mmCIF file with all atom_site columns, C-alpha atoms in Angstrom:
data_model
loop_
_atom_site.group_PDB
_atom_site.id
_atom_site.type_symbol
_atom_site.label_atom_id
_atom_site.label_alt_id
_atom_site.label_comp_id
_atom_site.label_asym_id
_atom_site.label_entity_id
_atom_site.label_seq_id
_atom_site.pdbx_PDB_ins_code
_atom_site.Cartn_x
_atom_site.Cartn_y
_atom_site.Cartn_z
_atom_site.occupancy
_atom_site.B_iso_or_equiv
_atom_site.pdbx_formal_charge
_atom_site.auth_seq_id
_atom_site.auth_comp_id
_atom_site.auth_asym_id
_atom_site.auth_atom_id
_atom_site.pdbx_PDB_model_num
ATOM 1   C CA . LEU A 1 1   ? 96.920  83.671  119.618 1.00 86.00 ? 1   LEU A CA 1
ATOM 2   C CA . PRO A 1 2   ? 98.082  81.204  122.274 1.00 91.00 ? 2   PRO A CA 1
ATOM 3   C CA . PHE A 1 3   ? 100.244 83.762  124.079 1.00 95.00 ? 3   PHE A CA 1
ATOM 4   C CA . ARG A 1 4   ? 99.784  85.833  127.216 1.00 96.00 ? 4   ARG A CA 1
ATOM 5   C CA . ASP A 1 5   ? 99.097  89.544  127.008 1.00 96.00 ? 5   ASP A CA 1
ATOM 6   C CA . ALA A 1 6   ? 102.201 91.694  126.482 1.00 96.00 ? 6   ALA A CA 1
ATOM 7   C CA . SER A 1 7   ? 104.426 88.714  125.612 1.00 95.00 ? 7   SER A CA 1
ATOM 8   C CA . PHE A 1 8   ? 106.452 90.239  122.768 1.00 97.00 ? 8   PHE A CA 1
ATOM 9   C CA . ASP A 1 9   ? 108.566 93.307  122.054 1.00 97.00 ? 9   ASP A CA 1
ATOM 10  C CA . ARG A 1 10  ? 108.274 92.873  118.277 1.00 97.00 ? 10  ARG A CA 1
ATOM 11  C CA . ILE A 1 11  ? 106.005 91.172  115.767 1.00 97.00 ? 11  ILE A CA 1
ATOM 12  C CA . SER A 1 12  ? 107.015 90.795  112.150 1.00 96.00 ? 12  SER A CA 1
ATOM 13  C CA . CYS A 1 13  ? 104.804 89.818  109.229 1.00 93.00 ? 13  CYS A CA 1
ATOM 14  C CA . ASN A 1 14  ? 106.762 89.340  106.022 1.00 90.00 ? 14  ASN A CA 1
ATOM 15  C CA . GLY A 1 15  ? 104.280 88.387  103.351 1.00 83.00 ? 15  GLY A CA 1
ATOM 16  C CA . SER A 1 16  ? 101.799 86.816  105.747 1.00 84.00 ? 16  SER A CA 1
ATOM 17  C CA . GLY A 1 17  ? 99.441  89.638  106.731 1.00 85.00 ? 17  GLY A CA 1
ATOM 18  C CA . HIS A 1 18  ? 97.561  89.603  103.448 1.00 81.00 ? 18  HIS A CA 1
ATOM 19  C CA . HIS A 1 19  ? 96.501  86.021  104.289 1.00 81.00 ? 19  HIS A CA 1
ATOM 20  C CA . PHE A 1 20  ? 94.609  87.124  107.429 1.00 84.00 ? 20  PHE A CA 1
ATOM 21  C CA . LEU A 1 21  ? 90.954  86.475  106.734 1.00 81.00 ? 21  LEU A CA 1
ATOM 22  C CA . ASP A 1 22  ? 89.928  88.943  109.458 1.00 88.00 ? 22  ASP A CA 1
ATOM 23  C CA . MET A 1 23  ? 92.461  91.789  109.473 1.00 89.00 ? 23  MET A CA 1
ATOM 24  C CA . ALA A 1 24  ? 90.751  93.625  112.350 1.00 92.00 ? 24  ALA A CA 1
ATOM 25  C CA . ALA A 1 25  ? 90.834  90.552  114.616 1.00 94.00 ? 25  ALA A CA 1
ATOM 26  C CA . ALA A 1 26  ? 94.456  89.844  113.697 1.00 94.00 ? 26  ALA A CA 1
ATOM 27  C CA . MET A 1 27  ? 95.514  93.398  114.548 1.00 96.00 ? 27  MET A CA 1
ATOM 28  C CA . ARG A 1 28  ? 93.649  93.273  117.878 1.00 97.00 ? 28  ARG A CA 1
ATOM 29  C CA . GLU A 1 29  ? 95.535  90.080  118.738 1.00 97.00 ? 29  GLU A CA 1
ATOM 30  C CA . ALA A 1 30  ? 98.864  91.591  117.677 1.00 97.00 ? 30  ALA A CA 1
ATOM 31  C CA . PHE A 1 31  ? 98.109  94.584  119.895 1.00 97.00 ? 31  PHE A CA 1
ATOM 32  C CA . ARG A 1 32  ? 97.175  92.323  122.822 1.00 97.00 ? 32  ARG A CA 1
ATOM 33  C CA . VAL A 1 33  ? 100.367 90.242  122.722 1.00 97.00 ? 33  VAL A CA 1
ATOM 34  C CA . LEU A 1 34  ? 102.701 93.225  122.226 1.00 97.00 ? 34  LEU A CA 1
ATOM 35  C CA . ARG A 1 35  ? 104.218 94.904  125.256 1.00 97.00 ? 35  ARG A CA 1
ATOM 36  C CA . PRO A 1 36  ? 103.618 98.644  125.629 1.00 96.00 ? 36  PRO A CA 1
ATOM 37  C CA . GLY A 1 37  ? 106.116 100.314 123.306 1.00 96.00 ? 37  GLY A CA 1
ATOM 38  C CA . GLY A 1 38  ? 106.317 97.158  121.177 1.00 97.00 ? 38  GLY A CA 1
ATOM 39  C CA . ARG A 1 39  ? 106.421 97.360  117.402 1.00 97.00 ? 39  ARG A CA 1
ATOM 40  C CA . LEU A 1 40  ? 104.545 95.576  114.653 1.00 98.00 ? 40  LEU A CA 1
ATOM 41  C CA . VAL A 1 41  ? 106.300 95.519  111.273 1.00 97.00 ? 41  VAL A CA 1
ATOM 42  C CA . MET A 1 42  ? 104.535 94.296  108.157 1.00 95.00 ? 42  MET A CA 1
ATOM 43  C CA . TYR A 1 43  ? 106.042 93.970  104.678 1.00 92.00 ? 43  TYR A CA 1
ATOM 44  C CA . GLU A 1 44  ? 103.250 92.807  102.438 1.00 88.00 ? 44  GLU A CA 1
ATOM 45  C CA . PRO A 1 45  ? 102.093 92.464  98.865  1.00 83.00 ? 45  PRO A CA 1
ATOM 46  C CA . ILE A 1 46  ? 99.711  95.345  98.318  1.00 81.00 ? 46  ILE A CA 1
ATOM 47  C CA . ALA A 1 47  ? 96.568  96.003  96.340  1.00 73.00 ? 47  ALA A CA 1
ATOM 48  C CA . THR A 1 48  ? 97.279  98.860  93.954  1.00 74.00 ? 48  THR A CA 1
ATOM 49  C CA . PRO A 1 49  ? 95.444  99.443  90.683  1.00 74.00 ? 49  PRO A CA 1
ATOM 50  C CA . LEU A 1 50  ? 98.397  98.082  88.690  1.00 75.00 ? 50  LEU A CA 1
ATOM 51  C CA . ALA A 1 51  ? 98.975  95.062  90.949  1.00 72.00 ? 51  ALA A CA 1
ATOM 52  C CA . ASN A 1 52  ? 95.272  94.183  90.914  1.00 70.00 ? 52  ASN A CA 1
ATOM 53  C CA . ALA A 1 53  ? 95.132  94.456  87.118  1.00 75.00 ? 53  ALA A CA 1
ATOM 54  C CA . VAL A 1 54  ? 98.153  92.173  86.699  1.00 71.00 ? 54  VAL A CA 1
ATOM 55  C CA . ARG A 1 55  ? 96.837  89.654  89.213  1.00 65.00 ? 55  ARG A CA 1
ATOM 56  C CA . GLY A 1 56  ? 93.396  89.712  87.615  1.00 68.00 ? 56  GLY A CA 1
ATOM 57  C CA . SER A 1 57  ? 94.688  89.168  84.111  1.00 70.00 ? 57  SER A CA 1
ATOM 58  C CA . LEU A 1 58  ? 98.135  87.578  83.980  1.00 64.00 ? 58  LEU A CA 1
ATOM 59  C CA . LEU A 1 59  ? 98.108  85.634  87.250  1.00 59.00 ? 59  LEU A CA 1
ATOM 60  C CA . ARG A 1 60  ? 94.458  84.543  87.388  1.00 61.00 ? 60  ARG A CA 1
ATOM 61  C CA . GLU A 1 61  ? 95.267  80.955  86.334  1.00 62.00 ? 61  GLU A CA 1
ATOM 62  C CA . SER A 1 62  ? 98.793  80.985  87.729  1.00 58.00 ? 62  SER A CA 1
ATOM 63  C CA . HIS A 1 63  ? 100.105 78.277  90.016  1.00 58.00 ? 63  HIS A CA 1
ATOM 64  C CA . TYR A 1 64  ? 102.218 81.009  91.621  1.00 59.00 ? 64  TYR A CA 1
ATOM 65  C CA . GLU A 1 65  ? 99.189  82.578  93.312  1.00 60.00 ? 65  GLU A CA 1
ATOM 66  C CA . SER A 1 66  ? 96.965  80.541  95.611  1.00 63.00 ? 66  SER A CA 1
ATOM 67  C CA . PRO A 1 67  ? 93.188  80.630  95.104  1.00 64.00 ? 67  PRO A CA 1
ATOM 68  C CA . ALA A 1 68  ? 92.888  82.224  98.562  1.00 63.00 ? 68  ALA A CA 1
ATOM 69  C CA . ASP A 1 69  ? 95.313  84.996  97.548  1.00 63.00 ? 69  ASP A CA 1
ATOM 70  C CA . LEU A 1 70  ? 93.478  85.684  94.329  1.00 60.00 ? 70  LEU A CA 1
ATOM 71  C CA . ALA A 1 71  ? 90.152  85.709  96.167  1.00 63.00 ? 71  ALA A CA 1
ATOM 72  C CA . HIS A 1 72  ? 91.042  88.464  98.666  1.00 63.00 ? 72  HIS A CA 1
ATOM 73  C CA . LYS A 1 73  ? 94.516  89.920  98.022  1.00 64.00 ? 73  LYS A CA 1
ATOM 74  C CA . HIS A 1 74  ? 92.862  92.815  96.152  1.00 63.00 ? 74  HIS A CA 1
ATOM 75  C CA . GLU A 1 75  ? 91.378  93.916  99.506  1.00 70.00 ? 75  GLU A CA 1
ATOM 76  C CA . PHE A 1 76  ? 94.750  94.353  101.233 1.00 76.00 ? 76  PHE A CA 1
ATOM 77  C CA . SER A 1 77  ? 95.293  98.084  100.854 1.00 84.00 ? 77  SER A CA 1
ATOM 78  C CA . ARG A 1 78  ? 97.186  100.741 102.750 1.00 89.00 ? 78  ARG A CA 1
ATOM 79  C CA . ARG A 1 79  ? 93.899  102.190 103.966 1.00 90.00 ? 79  ARG A CA 1
ATOM 80  C CA . SER A 1 80  ? 92.474  98.856  105.155 1.00 88.00 ? 80  SER A CA 1
ATOM 81  C CA . VAL A 1 81  ? 95.644  98.099  107.138 1.00 92.00 ? 81  VAL A CA 1
ATOM 82  C CA . GLU A 1 82  ? 95.844  101.582 108.669 1.00 94.00 ? 82  GLU A CA 1
ATOM 83  C CA . ILE A 1 83  ? 92.168  101.465 109.690 1.00 94.00 ? 83  ILE A CA 1
ATOM 84  C CA . ALA A 1 84  ? 92.586  98.020  111.299 1.00 94.00 ? 84  ALA A CA 1
ATOM 85  C CA . LEU A 1 85  ? 95.683  99.221  113.194 1.00 96.00 ? 85  LEU A CA 1
ATOM 86  C CA . ALA A 1 86  ? 93.986  102.402 114.438 1.00 96.00 ? 86  ALA A CA 1
ATOM 87  C CA . GLU A 1 87  ? 90.892  100.491 115.555 1.00 96.00 ? 87  GLU A CA 1
ATOM 88  C CA . ALA A 1 88  ? 93.098  98.004  117.430 1.00 97.00 ? 88  ALA A CA 1
ATOM 89  C CA . GLY A 1 89  ? 94.719  100.889 119.351 1.00 96.00 ? 89  GLY A CA 1
ATOM 90  C CA . PHE A 1 90  ? 98.095  101.192 117.625 1.00 97.00 ? 90  PHE A CA 1
ATOM 91  C CA . GLY A 1 91  ? 99.787  104.572 117.425 1.00 91.00 ? 91  GLY A CA 1
ATOM 92  C CA . ASP A 1 92  ? 102.701 105.982 115.447 1.00 93.00 ? 92  ASP A CA 1
ATOM 93  C CA . VAL A 1 93  ? 101.592 104.134 112.322 1.00 95.00 ? 93  VAL A CA 1
ATOM 94  C CA . SER A 1 94  ? 103.758 104.778 109.288 1.00 94.00 ? 94  SER A CA 1
ATOM 95  C CA . SER A 1 95  ? 103.483 103.144 105.899 1.00 93.00 ? 95  SER A CA 1
ATOM 96  C CA . ARG A 1 96  ? 105.331 103.399 102.635 1.00 91.00 ? 96  ARG A CA 1
ATOM 97  C CA . PHE A 1 97  ? 105.058 101.696 99.279  1.00 88.00 ? 97  PHE A CA 1
ATOM 98  C CA . HIS A 1 98  ? 108.024 99.746  97.910  1.00 85.00 ? 98  HIS A CA 1
ATOM 99  C CA . ASP A 1 99  ? 109.071 97.529  95.011  1.00 83.00 ? 99  ASP A CA 1
ATOM 100 C CA . PHE A 1 100 ? 107.777 99.441  92.028  1.00 80.00 ? 100 PHE A CA 1
ATOM 101 C CA . LEU A 1 101 ? 110.683 98.502  89.765  1.00 77.00 ? 101 LEU A CA 1
ATOM 102 C CA . ALA A 1 102 ? 112.914 95.641  90.904  1.00 69.00 ? 102 ALA A CA 1
ATOM 103 C CA . TYR A 1 103 ? 110.196 93.179  91.883  1.00 70.00 ? 103 TYR A CA 1
ATOM 104 C CA . PRO A 1 104 ? 108.087 93.364  88.711  1.00 71.00 ? 104 PRO A CA 1
ATOM 105 C CA . LEU A 1 105 ? 111.073 93.505  86.365  1.00 70.00 ? 105 LEU A CA 1
ATOM 106 C CA . THR A 1 106 ? 112.568 90.357  87.842  1.00 66.00 ? 106 THR A CA 1
ATOM 107 C CA . GLY A 1 107 ? 109.402 88.390  87.126  1.00 63.00 ? 107 GLY A CA 1
ATOM 108 C CA . MET A 1 108 ? 107.572 88.486  90.469  1.00 62.00 ? 108 MET A CA 1
ATOM 109 C CA . TYR A 1 109 ? 106.338 84.922  90.812  1.00 61.00 ? 109 TYR A CA 1
ATOM 110 C CA . ILE A 1 110 ? 107.024 84.033  87.205  1.00 66.00 ? 110 ILE A CA 1
ATOM 111 C CA . GLU A 1 111 ? 110.446 82.540  86.553  1.00 72.00 ? 111 GLU A CA 1
ATOM 112 C CA . LEU A 1 112 ? 112.126 84.443  83.777  1.00 72.00 ? 112 LEU A CA 1
ATOM 113 C CA . PRO A 1 113 ? 115.645 83.793  82.445  1.00 76.00 ? 113 PRO A CA 1
ATOM 114 C CA . TRP A 1 114 ? 116.995 86.701  84.513  1.00 75.00 ? 114 TRP A CA 1
ATOM 115 C CA . SER A 1 115 ? 114.837 86.152  87.625  1.00 74.00 ? 115 SER A CA 1
ATOM 116 C CA . ARG A 1 116 ? 117.566 84.593  89.733  1.00 76.00 ? 116 ARG A CA 1
ATOM 117 C CA . SER A 1 117 ? 120.248 87.144  88.902  1.00 82.00 ? 117 SER A CA 1
ATOM 118 C CA . ARG A 1 118 ? 121.394 88.677  92.177  1.00 83.00 ? 118 ARG A CA 1
ATOM 119 C CA . SER A 1 119 ? 123.370 91.356  90.350  1.00 89.00 ? 119 SER A CA 1
ATOM 120 C CA . LEU A 1 120 ? 120.318 92.394  88.303  1.00 84.00 ? 120 LEU A CA 1
ATOM 121 C CA . MET A 1 121 ? 118.150 92.554  91.426  1.00 81.00 ? 121 MET A CA 1
ATOM 122 C CA . ALA A 1 122 ? 120.812 94.571  93.259  1.00 86.00 ? 122 ALA A CA 1
ATOM 123 C CA . GLY A 1 123 ? 121.141 96.961  90.325  1.00 89.00 ? 123 GLY A CA 1
ATOM 124 C CA . LEU A 1 124 ? 117.393 97.416  89.984  1.00 85.00 ? 124 LEU A CA 1
ATOM 125 C CA . ALA A 1 125 ? 117.046 97.961  93.745  1.00 85.00 ? 125 ALA A CA 1
ATOM 126 C CA . THR A 1 126 ? 119.760 100.637 93.602  1.00 91.00 ? 126 THR A CA 1
ATOM 127 C CA . ILE A 1 127 ? 117.997 102.383 90.726  1.00 91.00 ? 127 ILE A CA 1
ATOM 128 C CA . GLU A 1 128 ? 114.688 102.150 92.590  1.00 87.00 ? 128 GLU A CA 1
ATOM 129 C CA . ARG A 1 129 ? 116.152 103.727 95.740  1.00 88.00 ? 129 ARG A CA 1
ATOM 130 C CA . GLY A 1 130 ? 117.558 106.566 93.646  1.00 91.00 ? 130 GLY A CA 1
ATOM 131 C CA . LEU A 1 131 ? 114.252 107.172 91.876  1.00 89.00 ? 131 LEU A CA 1
ATOM 132 C CA . GLU A 1 132 ? 112.402 107.192 95.217  1.00 86.00 ? 132 GLU A CA 1
ATOM 133 C CA . ARG A 1 133 ? 114.281 110.367 96.111  1.00 90.00 ? 133 ARG A CA 1
ATOM 134 C CA . ILE A 1 134 ? 112.600 112.272 93.267  1.00 93.00 ? 134 ILE A CA 1
ATOM 135 C CA . ALA A 1 135 ? 109.625 113.606 95.224  1.00 92.00 ? 135 ALA A CA 1
ATOM 136 C CA . PRO A 1 136 ? 107.436 114.656 92.269  1.00 94.00 ? 136 PRO A CA 1
ATOM 137 C CA . LEU A 1 137 ? 107.543 111.090 90.913  1.00 90.00 ? 137 LEU A CA 1
ATOM 138 C CA . ARG A 1 138 ? 106.616 109.443 94.226  1.00 88.00 ? 138 ARG A CA 1
ATOM 139 C CA . PRO A 1 139 ? 102.828 109.353 93.544  1.00 89.00 ? 139 PRO A CA 1
ATOM 140 C CA . LEU A 1 140 ? 103.472 107.526 90.265  1.00 88.00 ? 140 LEU A CA 1
ATOM 141 C CA . PHE A 1 141 ? 105.722 104.999 91.990  1.00 86.00 ? 141 PHE A CA 1
ATOM 142 C CA . ASP A 1 142 ? 103.099 104.488 94.703  1.00 86.00 ? 142 ASP A CA 1
ATOM 143 C CA . LEU A 1 143 ? 100.592 103.518 92.004  1.00 84.00 ? 143 LEU A CA 1
ATOM 144 C CA . MET A 1 144 ? 103.087 100.989 90.630  1.00 83.00 ? 144 MET A CA 1
ATOM 145 C CA . ALA A 1 145 ? 104.164 99.508  93.985  1.00 85.00 ? 145 ALA A CA 1
ATOM 146 C CA . TRP A 1 146 ? 103.903 95.817  94.779  1.00 83.00 ? 146 TRP A CA 1
ATOM 147 C CA . ARG A 1 147 ? 104.649 95.915  98.502  1.00 87.00 ? 147 ARG A CA 1
ATOM 148 C CA . LEU A 1 148 ? 103.771 97.976  101.544 1.00 91.00 ? 148 LEU A CA 1
ATOM 149 C CA . LEU A 1 149 ? 105.987 98.448  104.588 1.00 93.00 ? 149 LEU A CA 1
ATOM 150 C CA . VAL A 1 150 ? 103.995 99.283  107.721 1.00 96.00 ? 150 VAL A CA 1
ATOM 151 C CA . VAL A 1 151 ? 105.352 100.005 111.185 1.00 97.00 ? 151 VAL A CA 1
ATOM 152 C CA . ALA A 1 152 ? 103.020 100.498 114.138 1.00 97.00 ? 152 ALA A CA 1
ATOM 153 C CA . VAL A 1 153 ? 103.684 100.949 117.848 1.00 97.00 ? 153 VAL A CA 1
ATOM 154 C CA . ARG A 1 154 ? 101.620 99.890  120.817 1.00 97.00 ? 154 ARG A CA 1
ATOM 155 C CA . PRO A 1 155 ? 101.458 103.045 122.942 1.00 96.00 ? 155 PRO A CA 1
ATOM 156 C CA . ARG A 1 156 ? 103.321 102.879 126.260 1.00 91.00 ? 156 ARG A CA 1
ATOM 157 C CA . GLU A 1 157 ? 100.745 104.522 128.506 1.00 71.00 ? 157 GLU A CA 1
ATOM 158 C CA . ILE A 1 158 ? 97.272  103.522 127.497 1.00 55.00 ? 158 ILE A CA 1
ATOM 159 C CA . ALA A 1 159 ? 95.872  102.874 130.985 1.00 50.00 ? 159 ALA A CA 1
ATOM 160 C CA . ALA A 1 160 ? 97.681  105.851 132.527 1.00 46.00 ? 160 ALA A CA 1
ATOM 161 C CA . SER A 1 161 ? 96.388  108.276 129.900 1.00 44.00 ? 161 SER A CA 1
ATOM 162 C CA . VAL A 1 162 ? 92.836  106.968 130.368 1.00 42.00 ? 162 VAL A CA 1
ATOM 163 C CA . ASP A 1 163 ? 93.124  107.313 134.168 1.00 41.00 ? 163 ASP A CA 1
ATOM 164 C CA . ARG A 1 164 ? 94.393  110.907 133.857 1.00 40.00 ? 164 ARG A CA 1
ATOM 165 C CA . ALA A 1 165 ? 91.472  111.798 131.599 1.00 42.00 ? 165 ALA A CA 1
ATOM 166 C CA . ARG A 1 166 ? 88.888  110.614 134.173 1.00 40.00 ? 166 ARG A CA 1
ATOM 167 C CA . PRO A 1 167 ? 87.553  113.241 136.581 1.00 45.00 ? 167 PRO A CA 1
ATOM 168 C CA . PRO A 1 168 ? 88.238  112.531 140.259 1.00 47.00 ? 168 PRO A CA 1
ATOM 169 C CA . ALA A 1 169 ? 85.466  110.586 142.023 1.00 46.00 ? 169 ALA A CA 1
#
């Protein structure tokens, strides 16, 4: 990235991270340009078994998905993102699946007669938030999710903690 080290307090990726052809390199660059204590927030389409099946069957010839997306979006998983963040040096990584109901029922990329209804989307989002509170159902919803929210923090004291760990010369 054409920025100096520690240039930013926050980095946000809203639907762009799954386009990174080299996730590890992208996360190293995000780490480099974040200030200590800075946060990276990603809200991305995710590769779940259900999402991959729908993309592979219903959206394969769709003009709503780019060929690049269809070629590698299935690789963008919670695990792949968390590994890339850990290897880049991020700490306090948290991730959570979202959009298991409202997004698919409003048509995703496909325009349906009800797709543009703000009241329907608001209602579905309210129902989804309520269902998320039912802990035993959470694993099922995670399998059905279409998006992943990830928050990671660049630790504040990397150099200091390394210096303290070194024995005196």
